[in-house]
Coordinates of C-alpha atoms in Angstrom, one line a residue:
Chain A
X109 CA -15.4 38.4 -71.4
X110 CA -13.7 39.6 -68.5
X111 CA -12.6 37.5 -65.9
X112 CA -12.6 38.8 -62.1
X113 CA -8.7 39.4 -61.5
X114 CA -6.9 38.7 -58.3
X115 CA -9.7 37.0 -57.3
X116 CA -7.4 34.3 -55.4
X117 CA -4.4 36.6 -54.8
X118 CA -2.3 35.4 -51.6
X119 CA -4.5 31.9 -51.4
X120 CA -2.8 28.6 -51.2
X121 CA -4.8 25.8 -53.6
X122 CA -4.3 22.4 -53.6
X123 CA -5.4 20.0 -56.2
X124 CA -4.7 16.5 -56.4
X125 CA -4.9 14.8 -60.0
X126 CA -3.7 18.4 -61.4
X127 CA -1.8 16.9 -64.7
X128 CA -5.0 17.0 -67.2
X129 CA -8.6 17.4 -67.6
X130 CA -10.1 19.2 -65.0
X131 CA -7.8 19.1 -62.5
X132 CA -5.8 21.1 -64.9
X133 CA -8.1 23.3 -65.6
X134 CA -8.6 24.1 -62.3
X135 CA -4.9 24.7 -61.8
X136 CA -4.8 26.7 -64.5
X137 CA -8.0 29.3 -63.2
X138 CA -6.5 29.2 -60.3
X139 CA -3.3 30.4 -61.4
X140 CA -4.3 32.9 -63.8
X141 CA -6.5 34.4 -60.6
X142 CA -3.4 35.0 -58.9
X143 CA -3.3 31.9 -56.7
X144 CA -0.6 29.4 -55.5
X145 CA -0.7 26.5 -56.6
X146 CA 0.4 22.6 -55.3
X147 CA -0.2 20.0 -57.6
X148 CA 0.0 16.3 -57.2
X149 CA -0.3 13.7 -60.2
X150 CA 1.3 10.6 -61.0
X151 CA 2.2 12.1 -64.3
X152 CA 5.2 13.9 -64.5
X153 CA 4.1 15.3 -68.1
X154 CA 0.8 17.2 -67.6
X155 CA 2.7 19.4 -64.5
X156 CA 5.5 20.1 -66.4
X157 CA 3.1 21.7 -69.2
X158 CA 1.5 23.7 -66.2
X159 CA 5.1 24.7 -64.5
X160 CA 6.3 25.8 -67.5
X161 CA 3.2 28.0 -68.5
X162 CA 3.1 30.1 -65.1
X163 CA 6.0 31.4 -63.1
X164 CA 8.0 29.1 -61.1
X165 CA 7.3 30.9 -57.5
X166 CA 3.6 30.5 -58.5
X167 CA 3.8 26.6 -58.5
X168 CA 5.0 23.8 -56.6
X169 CA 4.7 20.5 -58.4
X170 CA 4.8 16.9 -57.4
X171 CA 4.6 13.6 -59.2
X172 CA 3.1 10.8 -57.1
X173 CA 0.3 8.1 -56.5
X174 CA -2.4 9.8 -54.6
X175 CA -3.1 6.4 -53.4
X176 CA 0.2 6.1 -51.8
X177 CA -0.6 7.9 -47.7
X178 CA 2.8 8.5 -47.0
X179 CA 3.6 10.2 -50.4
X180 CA 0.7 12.4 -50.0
X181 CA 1.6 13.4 -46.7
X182 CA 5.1 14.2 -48.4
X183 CA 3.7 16.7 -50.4
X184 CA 1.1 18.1 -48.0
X185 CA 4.2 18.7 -46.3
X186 CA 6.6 20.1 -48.9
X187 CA 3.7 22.3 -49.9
X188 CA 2.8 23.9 -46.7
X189 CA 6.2 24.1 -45.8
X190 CA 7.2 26.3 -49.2
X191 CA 3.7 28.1 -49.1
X192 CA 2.4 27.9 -45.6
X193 CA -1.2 26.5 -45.0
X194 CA -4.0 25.6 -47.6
X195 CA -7.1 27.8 -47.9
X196 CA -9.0 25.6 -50.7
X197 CA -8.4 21.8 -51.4
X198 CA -9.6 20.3 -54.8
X199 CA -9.9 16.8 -54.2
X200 CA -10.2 16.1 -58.1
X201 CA -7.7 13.3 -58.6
X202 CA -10.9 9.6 -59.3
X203 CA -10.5 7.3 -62.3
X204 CA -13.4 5.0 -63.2
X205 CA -11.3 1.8 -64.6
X206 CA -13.8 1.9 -67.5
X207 CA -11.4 0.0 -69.7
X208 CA -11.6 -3.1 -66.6
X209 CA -15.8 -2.3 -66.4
X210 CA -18.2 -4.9 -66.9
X211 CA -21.1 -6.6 -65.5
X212 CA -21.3 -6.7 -61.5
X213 CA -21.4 -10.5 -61.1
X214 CA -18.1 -11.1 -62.5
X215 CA -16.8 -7.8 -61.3
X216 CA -13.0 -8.0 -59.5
X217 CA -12.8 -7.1 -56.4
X218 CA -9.9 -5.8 -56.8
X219 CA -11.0 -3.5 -59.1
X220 CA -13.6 -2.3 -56.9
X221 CA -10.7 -1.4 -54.3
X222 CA -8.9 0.5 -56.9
X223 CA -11.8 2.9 -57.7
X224 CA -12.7 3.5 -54.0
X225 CA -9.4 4.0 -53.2
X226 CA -9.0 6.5 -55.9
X227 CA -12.3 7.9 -56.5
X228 CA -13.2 8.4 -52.6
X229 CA -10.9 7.4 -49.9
X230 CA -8.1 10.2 -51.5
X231 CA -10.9 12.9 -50.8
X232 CA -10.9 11.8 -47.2
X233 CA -6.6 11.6 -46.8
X234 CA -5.9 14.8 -48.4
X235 CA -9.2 17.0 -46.6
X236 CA -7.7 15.2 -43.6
X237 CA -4.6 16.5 -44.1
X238 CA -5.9 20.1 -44.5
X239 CA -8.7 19.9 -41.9
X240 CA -6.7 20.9 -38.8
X241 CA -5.1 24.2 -40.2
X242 CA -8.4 25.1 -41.6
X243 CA -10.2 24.5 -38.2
X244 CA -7.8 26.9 -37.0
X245 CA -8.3 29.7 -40.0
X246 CA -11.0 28.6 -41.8
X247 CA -11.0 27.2 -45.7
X248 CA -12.8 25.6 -48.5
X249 CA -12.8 21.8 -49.8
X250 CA -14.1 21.0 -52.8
X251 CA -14.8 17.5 -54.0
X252 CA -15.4 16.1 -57.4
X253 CA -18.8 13.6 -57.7
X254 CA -19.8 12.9 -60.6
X255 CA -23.3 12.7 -62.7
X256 CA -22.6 9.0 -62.7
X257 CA -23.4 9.2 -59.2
X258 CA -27.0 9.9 -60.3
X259 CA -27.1 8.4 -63.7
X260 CA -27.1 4.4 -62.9
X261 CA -24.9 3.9 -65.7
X262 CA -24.5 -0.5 -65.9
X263 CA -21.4 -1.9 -65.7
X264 CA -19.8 1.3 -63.4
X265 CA -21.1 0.1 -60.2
X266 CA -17.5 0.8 -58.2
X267 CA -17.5 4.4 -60.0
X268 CA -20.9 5.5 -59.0
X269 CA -20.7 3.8 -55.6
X270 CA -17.7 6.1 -55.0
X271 CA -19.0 9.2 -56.7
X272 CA -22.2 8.9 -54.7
X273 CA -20.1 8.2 -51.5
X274 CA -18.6 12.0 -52.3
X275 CA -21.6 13.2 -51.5
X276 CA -22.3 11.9 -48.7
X277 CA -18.6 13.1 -47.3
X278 CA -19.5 16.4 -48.3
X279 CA -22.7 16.6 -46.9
X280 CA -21.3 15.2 -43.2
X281 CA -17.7 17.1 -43.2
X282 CA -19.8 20.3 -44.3
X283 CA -21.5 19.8 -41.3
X284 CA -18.9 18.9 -38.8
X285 CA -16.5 22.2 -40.5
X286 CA -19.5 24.8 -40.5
X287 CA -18.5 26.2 -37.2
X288 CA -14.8 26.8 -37.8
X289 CA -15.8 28.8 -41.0
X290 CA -14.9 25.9 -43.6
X291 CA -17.9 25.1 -46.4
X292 CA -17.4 21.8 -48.3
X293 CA -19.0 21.1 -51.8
X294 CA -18.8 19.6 -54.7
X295 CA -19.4 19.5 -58.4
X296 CA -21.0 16.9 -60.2
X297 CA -20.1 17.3 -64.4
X298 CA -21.6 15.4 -67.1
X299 CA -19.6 14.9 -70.1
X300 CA -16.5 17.1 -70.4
X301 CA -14.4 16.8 -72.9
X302 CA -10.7 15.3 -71.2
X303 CA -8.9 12.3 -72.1
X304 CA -11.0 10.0 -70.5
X305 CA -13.7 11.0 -72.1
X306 CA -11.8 10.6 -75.5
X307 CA -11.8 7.1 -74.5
X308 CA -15.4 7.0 -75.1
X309 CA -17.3 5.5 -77.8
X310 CA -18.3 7.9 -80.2
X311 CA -21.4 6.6 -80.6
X312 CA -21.8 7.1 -76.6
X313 CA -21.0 10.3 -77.0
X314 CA -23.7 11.1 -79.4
X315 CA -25.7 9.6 -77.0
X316 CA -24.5 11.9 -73.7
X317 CA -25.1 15.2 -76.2
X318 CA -28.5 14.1 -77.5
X319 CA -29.5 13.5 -74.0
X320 CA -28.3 17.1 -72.9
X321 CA -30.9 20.0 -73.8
X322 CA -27.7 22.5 -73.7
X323 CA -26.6 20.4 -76.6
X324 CA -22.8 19.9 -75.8
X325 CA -20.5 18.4 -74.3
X326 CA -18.6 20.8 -71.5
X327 CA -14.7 22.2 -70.9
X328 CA -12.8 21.5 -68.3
X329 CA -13.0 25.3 -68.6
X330 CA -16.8 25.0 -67.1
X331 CA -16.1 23.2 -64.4
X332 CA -13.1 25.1 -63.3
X333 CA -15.6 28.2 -63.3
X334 CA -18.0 26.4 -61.3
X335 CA -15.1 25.2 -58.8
X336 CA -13.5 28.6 -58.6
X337 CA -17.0 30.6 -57.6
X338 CA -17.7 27.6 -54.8
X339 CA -14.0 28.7 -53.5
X340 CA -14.5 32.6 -53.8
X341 CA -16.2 34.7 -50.7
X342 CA -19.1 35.4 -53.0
X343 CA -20.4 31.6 -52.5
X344 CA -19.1 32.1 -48.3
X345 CA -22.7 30.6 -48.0
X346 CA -22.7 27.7 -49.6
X347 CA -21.8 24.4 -47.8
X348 CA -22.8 20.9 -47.7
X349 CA -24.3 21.1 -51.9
X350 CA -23.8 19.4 -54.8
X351 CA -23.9 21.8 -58.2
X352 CA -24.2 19.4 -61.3
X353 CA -22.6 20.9 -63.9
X354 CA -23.7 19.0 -66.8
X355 CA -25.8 20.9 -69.4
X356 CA -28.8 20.1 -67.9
X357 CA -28.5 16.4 -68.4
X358 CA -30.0 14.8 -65.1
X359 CA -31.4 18.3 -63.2
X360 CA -32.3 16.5 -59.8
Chain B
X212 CA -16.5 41.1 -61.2
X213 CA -16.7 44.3 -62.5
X214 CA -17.5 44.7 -66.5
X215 CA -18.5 41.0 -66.2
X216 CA -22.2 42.2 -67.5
X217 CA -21.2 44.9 -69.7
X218 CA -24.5 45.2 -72.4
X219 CA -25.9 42.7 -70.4
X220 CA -29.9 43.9 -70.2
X221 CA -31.8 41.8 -66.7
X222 CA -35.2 42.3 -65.6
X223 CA -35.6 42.0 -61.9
X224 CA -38.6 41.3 -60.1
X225 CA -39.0 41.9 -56.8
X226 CA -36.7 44.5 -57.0
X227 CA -37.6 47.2 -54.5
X228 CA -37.3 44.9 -51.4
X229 CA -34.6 42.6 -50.0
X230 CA -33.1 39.4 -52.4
X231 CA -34.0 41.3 -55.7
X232 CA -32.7 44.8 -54.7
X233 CA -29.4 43.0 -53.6
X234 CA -29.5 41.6 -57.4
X235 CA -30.1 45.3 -59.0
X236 CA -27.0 46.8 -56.9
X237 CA -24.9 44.0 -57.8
X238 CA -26.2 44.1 -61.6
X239 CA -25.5 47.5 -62.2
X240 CA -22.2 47.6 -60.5
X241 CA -20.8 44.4 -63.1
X242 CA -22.1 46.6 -65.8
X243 CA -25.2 46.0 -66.4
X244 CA -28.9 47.8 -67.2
X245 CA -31.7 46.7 -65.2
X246 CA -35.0 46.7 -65.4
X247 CA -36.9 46.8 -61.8
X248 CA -40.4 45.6 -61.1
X249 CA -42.3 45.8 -57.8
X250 CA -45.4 46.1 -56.8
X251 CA -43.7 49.0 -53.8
X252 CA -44.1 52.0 -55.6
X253 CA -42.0 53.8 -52.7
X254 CA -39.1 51.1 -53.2
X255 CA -39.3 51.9 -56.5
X256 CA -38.8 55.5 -56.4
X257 CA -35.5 54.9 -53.7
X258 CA -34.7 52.7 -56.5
X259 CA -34.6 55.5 -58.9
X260 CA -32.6 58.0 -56.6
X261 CA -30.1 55.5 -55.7
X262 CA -28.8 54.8 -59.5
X263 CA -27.6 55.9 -62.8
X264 CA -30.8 56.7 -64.6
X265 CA -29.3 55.1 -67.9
X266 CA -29.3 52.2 -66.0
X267 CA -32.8 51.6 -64.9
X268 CA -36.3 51.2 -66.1
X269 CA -38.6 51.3 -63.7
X270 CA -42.2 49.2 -63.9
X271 CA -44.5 49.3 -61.1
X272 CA -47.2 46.6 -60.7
X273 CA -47.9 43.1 -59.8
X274 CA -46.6 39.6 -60.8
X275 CA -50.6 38.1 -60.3
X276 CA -51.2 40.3 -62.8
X277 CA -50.6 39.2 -66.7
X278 CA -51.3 42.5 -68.0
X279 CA -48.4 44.4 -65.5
X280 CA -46.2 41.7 -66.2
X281 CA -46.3 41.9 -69.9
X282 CA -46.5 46.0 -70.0
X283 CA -43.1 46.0 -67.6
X284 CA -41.3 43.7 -70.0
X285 CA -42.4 45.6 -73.1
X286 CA -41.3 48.7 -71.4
X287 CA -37.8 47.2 -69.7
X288 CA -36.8 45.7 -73.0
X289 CA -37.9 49.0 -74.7
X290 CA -36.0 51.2 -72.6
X291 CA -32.8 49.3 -71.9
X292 CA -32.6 47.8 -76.1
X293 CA -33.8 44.4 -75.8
X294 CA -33.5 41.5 -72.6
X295 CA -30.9 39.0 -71.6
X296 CA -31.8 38.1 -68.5
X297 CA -34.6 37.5 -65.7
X298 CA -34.5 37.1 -62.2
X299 CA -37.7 36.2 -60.1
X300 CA -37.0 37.3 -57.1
X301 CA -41.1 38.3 -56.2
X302 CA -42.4 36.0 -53.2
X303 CA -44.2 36.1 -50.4
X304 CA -44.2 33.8 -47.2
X305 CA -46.9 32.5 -44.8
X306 CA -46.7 31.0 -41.7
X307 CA -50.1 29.1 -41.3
X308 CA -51.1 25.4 -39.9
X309 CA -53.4 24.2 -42.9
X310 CA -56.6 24.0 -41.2
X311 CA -56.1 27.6 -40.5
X312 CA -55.5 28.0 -44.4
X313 CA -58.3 29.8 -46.5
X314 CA -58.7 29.3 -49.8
X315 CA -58.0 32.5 -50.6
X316 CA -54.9 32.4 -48.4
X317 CA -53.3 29.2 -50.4
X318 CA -53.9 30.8 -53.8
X319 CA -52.9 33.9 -53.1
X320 CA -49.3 32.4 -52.1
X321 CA -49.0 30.5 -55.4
X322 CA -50.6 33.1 -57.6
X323 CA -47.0 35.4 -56.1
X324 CA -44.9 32.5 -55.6
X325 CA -45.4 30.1 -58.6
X326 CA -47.8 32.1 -61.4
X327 CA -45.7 35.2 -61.0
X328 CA -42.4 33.5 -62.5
X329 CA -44.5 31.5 -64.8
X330 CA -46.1 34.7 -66.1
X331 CA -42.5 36.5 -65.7
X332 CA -40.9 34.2 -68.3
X333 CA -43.6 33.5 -70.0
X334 CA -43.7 37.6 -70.7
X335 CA -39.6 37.1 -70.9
X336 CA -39.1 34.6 -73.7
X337 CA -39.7 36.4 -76.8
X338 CA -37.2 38.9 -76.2
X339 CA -35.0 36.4 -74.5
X340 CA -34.5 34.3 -78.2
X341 CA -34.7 37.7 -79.9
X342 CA -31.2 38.5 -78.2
X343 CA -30.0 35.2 -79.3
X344 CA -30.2 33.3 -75.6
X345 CA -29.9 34.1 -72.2
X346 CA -30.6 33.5 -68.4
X347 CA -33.5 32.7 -66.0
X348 CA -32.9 32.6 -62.1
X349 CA -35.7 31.6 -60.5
X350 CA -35.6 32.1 -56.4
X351 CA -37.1 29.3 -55.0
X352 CA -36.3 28.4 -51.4
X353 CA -34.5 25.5 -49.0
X354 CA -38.5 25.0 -48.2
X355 CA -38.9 23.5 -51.5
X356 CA -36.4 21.0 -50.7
X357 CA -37.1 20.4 -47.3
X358 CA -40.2 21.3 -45.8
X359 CA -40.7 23.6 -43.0
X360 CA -43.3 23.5 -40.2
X361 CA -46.5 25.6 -41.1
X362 CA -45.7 26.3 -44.6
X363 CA -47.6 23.6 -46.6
X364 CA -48.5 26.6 -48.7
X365 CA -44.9 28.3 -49.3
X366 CA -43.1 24.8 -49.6
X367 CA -45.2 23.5 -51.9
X368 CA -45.4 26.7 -54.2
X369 CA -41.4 26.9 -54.0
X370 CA -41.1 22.9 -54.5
X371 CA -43.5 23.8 -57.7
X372 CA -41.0 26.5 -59.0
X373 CA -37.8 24.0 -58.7
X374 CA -39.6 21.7 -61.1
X375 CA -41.5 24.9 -63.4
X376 CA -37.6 25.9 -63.6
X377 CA -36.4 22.3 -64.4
X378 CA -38.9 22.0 -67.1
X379 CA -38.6 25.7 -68.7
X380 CA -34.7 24.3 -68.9
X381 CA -35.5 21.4 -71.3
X382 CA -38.0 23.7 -73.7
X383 CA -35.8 26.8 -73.1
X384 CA -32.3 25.3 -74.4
X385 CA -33.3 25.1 -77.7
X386 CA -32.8 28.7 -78.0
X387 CA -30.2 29.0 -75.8
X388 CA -31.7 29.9 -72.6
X389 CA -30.3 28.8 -69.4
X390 CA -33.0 28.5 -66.5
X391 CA -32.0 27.8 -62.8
X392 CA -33.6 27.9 -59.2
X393 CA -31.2 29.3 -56.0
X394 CA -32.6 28.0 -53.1
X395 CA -31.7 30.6 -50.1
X396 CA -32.3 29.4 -46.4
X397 CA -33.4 32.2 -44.0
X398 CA -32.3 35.8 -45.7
X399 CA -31.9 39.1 -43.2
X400 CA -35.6 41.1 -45.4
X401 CA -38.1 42.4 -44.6
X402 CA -39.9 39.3 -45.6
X403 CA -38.1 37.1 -42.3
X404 CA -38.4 40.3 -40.1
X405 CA -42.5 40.2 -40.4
X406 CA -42.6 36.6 -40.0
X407 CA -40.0 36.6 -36.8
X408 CA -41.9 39.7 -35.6
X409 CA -45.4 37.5 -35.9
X410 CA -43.9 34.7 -33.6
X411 CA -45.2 34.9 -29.9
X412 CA -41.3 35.1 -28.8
X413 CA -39.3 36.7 -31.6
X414 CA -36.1 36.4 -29.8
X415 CA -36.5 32.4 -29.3
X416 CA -38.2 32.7 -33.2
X417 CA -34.8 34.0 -34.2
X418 CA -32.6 31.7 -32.4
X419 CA -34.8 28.9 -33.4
X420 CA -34.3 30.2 -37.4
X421 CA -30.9 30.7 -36.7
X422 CA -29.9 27.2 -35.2
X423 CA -31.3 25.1 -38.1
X424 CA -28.0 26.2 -40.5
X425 CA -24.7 24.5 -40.2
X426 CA -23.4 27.9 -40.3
X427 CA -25.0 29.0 -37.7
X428 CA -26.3 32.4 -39.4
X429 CA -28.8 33.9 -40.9
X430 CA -27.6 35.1 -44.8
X431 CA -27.5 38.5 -46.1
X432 CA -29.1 39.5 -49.3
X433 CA -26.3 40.1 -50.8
X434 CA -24.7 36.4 -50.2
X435 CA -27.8 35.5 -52.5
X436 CA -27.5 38.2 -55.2
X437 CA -23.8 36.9 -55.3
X438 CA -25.0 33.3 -56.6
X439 CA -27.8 35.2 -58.6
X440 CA -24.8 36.7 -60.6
X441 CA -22.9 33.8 -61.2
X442 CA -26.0 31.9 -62.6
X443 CA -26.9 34.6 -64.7
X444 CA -23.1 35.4 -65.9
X445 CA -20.9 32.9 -68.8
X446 CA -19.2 31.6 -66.0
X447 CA -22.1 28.8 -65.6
X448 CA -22.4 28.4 -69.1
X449 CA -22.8 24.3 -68.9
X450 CA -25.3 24.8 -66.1
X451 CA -28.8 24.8 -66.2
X452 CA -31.8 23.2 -64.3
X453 CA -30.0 22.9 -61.1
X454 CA -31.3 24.1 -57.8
X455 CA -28.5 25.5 -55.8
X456 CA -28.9 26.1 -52.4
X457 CA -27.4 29.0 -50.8
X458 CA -29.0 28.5 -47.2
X459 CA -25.6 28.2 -44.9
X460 CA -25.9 24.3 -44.4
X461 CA -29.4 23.1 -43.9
X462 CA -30.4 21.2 -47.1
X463 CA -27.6 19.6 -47.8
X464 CA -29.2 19.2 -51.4

């Protein structure tokens, strides 16, 4: 199949949690399309694999906590100033502390903190970062829910509570950035195969692709499509949705 | 995207007018063949001095009508070599308050509006598992999300067709068949011209459309056909029974 070329020539992308899965996947589209790139992770691995793949002028790489503001700011900063402003912002970077999940009655606060902080509140620092250039010049945020937003799945309460609260930032900053020519979405996925999701049971798994009528279990590859068309012109209509990209596992 | 639907066979109905001729011109410039169906004979015939001829079959009649659906098919999948795709992009609108509403008036809206894709796919499906899989996009509207004043009979049929498309996903996988619903807001056709035009103050009528999207605009056809493509192309491979809205902000679905 052919893919559109040049389809992000001359754009500045920024994805946060850009080392593996999908973020890397994304970074990866986005590249071959012709795009900049800045990348955040807190692994130093995963960027080096993508540095090294794709020419050096192409990609500007950083390895920090995207729950750490003033790091973030940092590289907001080192990016902009190598590549000048950011037209599209992936907010991808959310973790669901699956290996500290259990019941909600004897569920850790603290844990609940971590997976807001990184699941949700991230989304809001970095499109805060971005939103005053792109008030001036227009842009495109995309955010990363989750089907577990929708699912109920026990023992992920903090997970879908941020995945759901995704949505609801989309929806309102769609809204307030409508008039300056910015459209904010997101992507929900099902099961896609990344590390994470190697973590799963396999009997879970069998499970997730019994439930789905398309029968498998996704690429980061599939949501990176879905990601890149919401950032193209051709979806310059589009703001304030939520495409679930999940083989037809939940279709609400 | 340009060769992205090389070989790729779609029949369009609703072609002649608006939504679905934005979907034929964007079709056949990715590469592919299409085959047109409208019940505007004239559209039709622009239709077939505006493209390639290899590229077109041409089926006049009407979605309410089994018979024309299943002869257009037949003779779409004939000429072009067999079918990978559909797009339902036949409706009608009516702006009524439901005591106001014949009979005839409510069933003639779903008979377009819900019957005509059922009957569409319906028609579709053989030749859809013959080629080993394929696409459905269904346009429904934002009304089937959210209602609109004095449409009981238009949001309800277009609410119906979200759920016709949801279900057709679940049976359709099986065989490989991806079916989705695009839900456009208000679309610059002929359709929203008539209806704008019927308003006691079509400048107010406009502004009053216009206002309700975050955007602030009304979309072009084309801005629909562009999320028609990318439904119906590999790139959404993982996606099916959504209902994506392409209505500049109103939804919020």
């Amino acid at each position: 199949m052919e893919k559109p070329a040049g389809r992000f020539e001359g754009k500045i992308v920024m994805i946060t949690g850009a080392g593996s899965g999908i973020g890397a996947g994304c970074a990866s589209r986005f590249l071959s399309e012709g795009a900049r790139v800045a990348l955040i992770d807190r692994e130093e691995e995963g960027l080096a694999q993508l540095t090294s793949a794709f020419p050096a002028e192409q990609v500007h790489a950083v390895a920090a906590d995207c729950t750490d503001a003033s790091a973030i700011a940092a590289f907001h900063r080192s990016a902009t100033e190598r590549f000048g402003p950011i037209d599209i912002l992936v907010n991808n970077v959310g973790q669901s502390a699956r290996e500290r999940a259990g019941e909600f009655h004897r569920s850790d606060e603290d844990v609940w903190r971590f997976v807001l902080e990184v699941s949700l509140i991230t989304a809001m620092r970095f499109s805060r970062l971005v939103a005053p250039k792109m008030r001036e010049r227009g842009g495109r945020i995309l955010n990363m829910s989750s089907d577990a937003a929708f699912a109920g799945d026990a023992g992920l309460v903090d997970y879908a509570t941020a995945k759901m609260g995704i949505i609801g930032f989309t929806r309102s900053l769609a809204r307030e950035l409508a008039p300056f020519g910015v459209t904010v979405n997101a992507v929900a996925p099902g099961a896609i195969r990344t590390r994470a999701h190697d973590r799963v049971p396999a009997a879970v798994i069998d499970r997730i692709r019994q439930q789905t009528p398309a029968g498998f279990v996704g690429e980061p590859a599939d949501v990176a499509a879905a990601i890149c068309f919401l950032a193209s012109d051709e979806a310059r209509f589009i703001t304030g949705q939520t495409l679930l990209i999940d083989g037809g596992r939940w279709m609400i | 995207m340009t060769g992205l639907f090389s070989h790729r066979r779609i029949f369009v109905s609703g072609a002649g007018n608006g939504i679905g001729l934005a979907c034929v011109r964007r079709f056949i410039d990715a590469g592919a063949s299409v085959a047109c169906f409208d019940r505007d004979a004239e559209a039709l015939d622009r239709l077939g001095t505006h493209f390639e001829k290899g590229k077109l079959s041409l089926s006049h009649g009407d979605v309410t009508s089994s018979d024309d659906v299943r002869r257009a098919m037949a003779k779409g999948a004939d000429a072009l070599g067999g079918l990978d795709g559909v797009v339902n992009a036949a409706g009608i609108d009516l702006l009524r308050n439901l005591e106001d509403t014949s009979d005839e008036e409510w069933r003639g809206i779903f008979a377009v509006n819900l019957d005509g894709p059922m009957r569409v796919c319906r028609a579709a499906l053989p030749y859809l598992r013959t080629a080993g899989g394929g696409t459905i996009v269904n346009i429904s509207s934002g009304a089937g999300l959210m209602p609109l004043k004095h449409r009981t009979a238009y949001s309800a049929s277009k609410a119906g067709l979200q759920m016709f498309s949801k279900a057709l996903a679940m049976e359709a996988a099986d065989f490989g068949v991806r079916v989705n619903a695009i839900c456009p807001g208000a679309v610059e056709t002929g359709l929203l011209r008539s209806s704008i035009d019927a308003a006691p103050d079509p400048q107010q009528a406009y502004e009053a459309v216009r206002a309700r999207y975050a955007l602030a605009r009304i979309a072009e056809p084309d801005e629909i056909a562009a999320a028609v493509l990318w439904l119906s192309s590999p790139e959404s491979s993982y996606v099916t029974g959504v209902a994506l809205a392409v209505d500049g902000g109103r939804t919020f679905h």
